[in-house]
Amino acid sequence: MASVIGYLELELYIPQAHSLKEKRGVVKGTVERIKKKFNASVSEVDAQDSWQRAVIGVAVVGTSSKVVDATLESIVRFIDELHPGLLTTYHKELL
C-alpha cells in the first residue's frame, strides 16, 4: 500500500507581535497545538526574522489521499478559528 504525504504551508500576519520574542511565543503555541491535535509534523519554515509574519509548514502522512487532504483542510480551519494571527495565504500539496 502506497503512502500519501500531504504538505501545507500557512502564512500568518501577527499584528499583536511587536518583537521577535512576542512572535515566537505565538508561533510556538500554534505549532504545539497543531502537533497535539493533528499528530502532524510542524515547524516554522520561513520569515524567522520578521516580527509580524510567520510561515508554518505542516506534513501529514497517511494511506489515503482523501484522508490526508481532509486533515490538511481541518488544520487550515483550526488555524483560522484559533486566531494566532490573520491567515493570509496557504498552499496545500499532496505527494
XYZ file of N, CA and C in Angstrom:
285
model
N 0.850 -1.180 0.000
C 0.000 0.000 0.000
C 0.890 1.236 0.000
N 0.628 2.161 -0.872
C 1.441 3.367 -1.003
C 1.039 4.412 0.038
N 2.023 5.128 0.505
C 1.773 6.224 1.446
C 1.522 7.520 0.678
N 0.728 8.370 1.275
C 0.454 9.689 0.721
C 1.015 10.714 1.706
N 1.752 11.667 1.177
C 2.315 12.728 2.005
C 1.606 14.021 1.647
N 1.110 14.698 2.649
C 0.470 15.988 2.444
C 1.318 17.080 3.069
N 1.492 18.171 2.331
C 2.263 19.303 2.842
C 1.391 20.552 2.787
N 1.432 21.300 3.851
C 0.648 22.521 3.962
C 1.575 23.640 4.424
N 1.521 24.766 3.744
C 2.300 25.928 4.153
C 1.328 27.060 4.456
N 1.370 27.550 5.677
C 0.466 28.596 6.153
C 1.245 29.880 6.383
N 0.743 30.984 5.861
C 1.381 32.271 6.132
C 0.465 33.078 7.040
N 1.022 33.538 8.145
C 0.259 34.296 9.127
C 0.802 35.713 9.267
N -0.099 36.649 9.448
C 0.250 38.015 9.820
C -0.149 38.151 11.281
N 0.803 38.541 12.136
C 0.571 38.597 13.581
C 0.700 40.054 14.034
N -0.376 40.827 13.948
C -0.288 42.268 14.227
C 0.036 42.586 15.688
N -0.293 41.696 16.610
C -0.047 41.968 18.030
C 1.407 41.760 18.436
N 2.232 41.206 17.557
C 3.647 40.977 17.864
C 4.454 42.239 17.562
N 5.138 42.742 18.575
C 5.953 43.940 18.405
C 7.439 43.651 18.609
N 7.759 42.352 18.683
C 9.156 41.935 18.787
C 9.234 40.478 18.328
N 10.445 40.034 18.054
C 10.621 38.631 17.675
C 10.234 37.708 18.822
N 10.478 38.137 20.053
C 10.121 37.326 21.221
C 8.608 37.109 21.293
N 7.834 38.163 21.077
C 6.375 38.036 21.090
C 5.900 37.126 19.958
N 6.474 37.322 18.782
C 6.089 36.498 17.631
C 6.400 35.031 17.890
N 7.598 34.750 18.411
C 7.996 33.362 18.670
C 7.075 32.690 19.675
N 6.587 33.454 20.646
C 5.637 32.904 21.613
C 4.342 32.468 20.935
N 3.848 33.293 20.027
C 2.623 32.963 19.286
C 2.859 31.748 18.389
N 3.972 31.762 17.667
C 4.279 30.666 16.736
C 4.476 29.359 17.495
N 5.218 29.402 18.589
C 5.481 28.177 19.360
C 4.176 27.556 19.860
N 3.281 28.390 20.391
C 1.994 27.888 20.870
C 1.156 27.297 19.746
N 1.167 27.951 18.604
C 0.407 27.482 17.449
C 0.953 26.146 16.947
N 2.270 26.057 16.829
C 2.917 24.820 16.366
C 2.577 23.666 17.308
N 2.668 23.895 18.608
C 2.385 22.836 19.585
C 0.922 22.390 19.529
N 0.004 23.332 19.336
C -1.421 22.973 19.251
C -1.703 22.115 18.021
N -1.102 22.465 16.896
C -1.302 21.671 15.680
C -0.733 20.267 15.874
N 0.478 20.177 16.422
C 1.104 18.868 16.662
C 0.224 17.989 17.537
N -0.265 18.565 18.622
C -1.060 17.805 19.585
C -2.413 17.364 19.012
N -3.094 18.272 18.342
C -4.443 17.965 17.849
C -4.448 17.056 16.625
N -3.453 17.212 15.727
C -3.498 16.502 14.457
C -2.383 15.463 14.276
N -1.511 15.309 15.261
C -0.397 14.368 15.160
C 0.377 14.575 13.852
N 0.734 15.827 13.597
C 1.424 16.213 12.366
C 2.820 16.723 12.704
N 3.682 16.718 11.709
C 4.996 17.346 11.848
C 4.838 18.815 11.475
N 5.292 19.709 12.357
C 5.044 21.139 12.172
C 6.298 21.926 12.543
N 6.589 22.957 11.747
C 7.740 23.808 12.026
C 7.561 25.166 11.353
N 8.175 26.185 11.944
C 8.250 27.477 11.264
C 9.300 27.332 10.174
N 8.943 27.613 8.929
C 9.830 27.326 7.797
C 10.366 28.563 7.074
N 9.857 29.748 7.395
C 10.327 30.957 6.723
C 9.948 32.171 7.570
N 10.533 33.305 7.253
C 10.244 34.599 7.890
C 10.598 34.607 9.377
N 11.621 33.838 9.760
C 12.004 33.775 11.168
C 12.463 35.120 11.720
N 12.959 36.008 10.882
C 13.453 37.300 11.349
C 12.432 38.428 11.214
N 11.230 38.090 10.800
C 10.172 39.087 10.647
C 9.312 39.114 11.913
N 9.028 40.291 12.430
C 8.262 40.427 13.667
C 6.807 40.016 13.544
N 6.187 40.332 12.438
C 4.746 40.130 12.340
C 4.333 39.152 11.256
N 5.271 38.415 10.715
C 4.957 37.443 9.666
C 5.557 36.101 10.052
N 4.765 35.043 9.872
C 5.248 33.689 10.143
C 4.795 32.775 9.018
N 5.662 31.854 8.655
C 5.316 30.829 7.684
C 5.529 29.488 8.374
N 4.452 28.719 8.466
C 4.473 27.438 9.172
C 4.249 26.317 8.170
N 5.110 25.314 8.207
C 4.980 24.140 7.351
C 4.425 22.976 8.144
N 3.524 22.227 7.527
C 2.888 21.072 8.173
C 2.974 19.881 7.230
N 3.395 18.728 7.754
C 3.430 17.496 6.961
C 2.581 16.431 7.637
N 1.787 15.745 6.818
C 0.923 14.671 7.294
C 1.122 13.477 6.368
N 1.212 12.284 6.938
C 1.377 11.061 6.145
C 0.201 10.135 6.426
N -0.299 9.503 5.366
C -1.398 8.556 5.508
C -1.458 7.623 4.322
N -2.421 6.732 4.326
C -2.567 5.771 3.236
C -3.611 6.185 2.212
N -4.387 7.220 2.525
C -5.445 7.672 1.628
C -5.291 9.164 1.348
N -5.295 9.525 0.068
C -5.185 10.947 -0.270
C -6.400 11.722 0.237
N -7.546 11.068 0.271
C -8.767 11.711 0.757
C -8.641 12.088 2.240
N -8.112 11.175 3.031
C -7.952 11.415 4.470
C -6.879 12.476 4.725
N -5.762 12.383 4.015
C -4.682 13.361 4.186
C -5.171 14.750 3.790
N -5.884 14.862 2.673
C -6.412 16.152 2.232
C -7.402 16.706 3.252
N -8.262 15.867 3.771
C -9.242 16.309 4.772
C -8.540 16.782 6.048
N -7.461 16.121 6.430
C -6.700 16.531 7.608
C -6.077 17.910 7.391
N -5.493 18.123 6.216
C -4.895 19.423 5.917
C -5.946 20.529 5.927
N -7.118 20.253 5.365
C -8.205 21.239 5.383
C -8.669 21.523 6.814
N -8.694 20.492 7.655
C -9.062 20.677 9.062
C -8.050 21.560 9.780
N -6.774 21.411 9.435
C -5.734 22.246 10.038
C -5.920 23.700 9.625
N -6.251 23.946 8.362
C -6.497 25.318 7.893
C -7.660 25.930 8.675
N -8.760 25.188 8.832
C -9.916 25.693 9.589
C -9.545 25.941 11.057
N -8.774 25.022 11.638
C -8.343 25.141 13.026
C -7.541 26.427 13.233
N -6.593 26.697 12.346
C -5.769 27.904 12.442
C -6.629 29.151 12.251
N -7.543 29.106 11.314
C -8.422 30.251 11.062
C -9.281 30.554 12.293
N -9.733 29.521 13.003
C -10.567 29.699 14.195
C -9.741 30.025 15.435
N -8.491 29.560 15.474
C -7.620 29.772 16.632
C -7.194 31.234 16.764
N -7.064 31.921 15.658
C -6.666 33.333 15.603
C -5.311 33.621 16.240
N -4.262 32.853 15.885
C -2.939 33.234 16.369
C -2.452 34.480 15.637
N -3.111 34.782 14.562
C -2.823 35.917 13.689
C -3.798 35.793 12.537
N -3.631 36.601 11.537
C -4.504 36.518 10.377
C -3.887 35.565 9.360
N -4.635 34.545 8.969
C -4.176 33.608 7.948
C -4.254 34.335 6.612
N -3.102 34.696 6.057
C -3.109 35.482 4.824
C -3.153 34.599 3.589
N -2.382 33.530 3.579
C -2.402 32.585 2.458
C -2.031 31.197 2.946
N -2.387 30.216 2.142
C -1.893 28.868 2.402
C -1.776 28.123 1.092
N -0.885 27.139 1.092
C -0.652 26.307 -0.086
C -0.646 24.862 0.377
N -1.365 24.027 -0.352
C -1.512 22.623 0.019
C -1.028 21.770 -1.152
N -0.335 20.674 -0.830
C 0.177 19.784 -1.874
C 0.150 18.350 -1.374
N -0.268 17.437 -2.235
C -0.245 16.009 -1.913
C 0.798 15.334 -2.798
N 1.633 14.500 -2.218
C 2.670 13.786 -2.943
C 2.424 12.292 -2.892
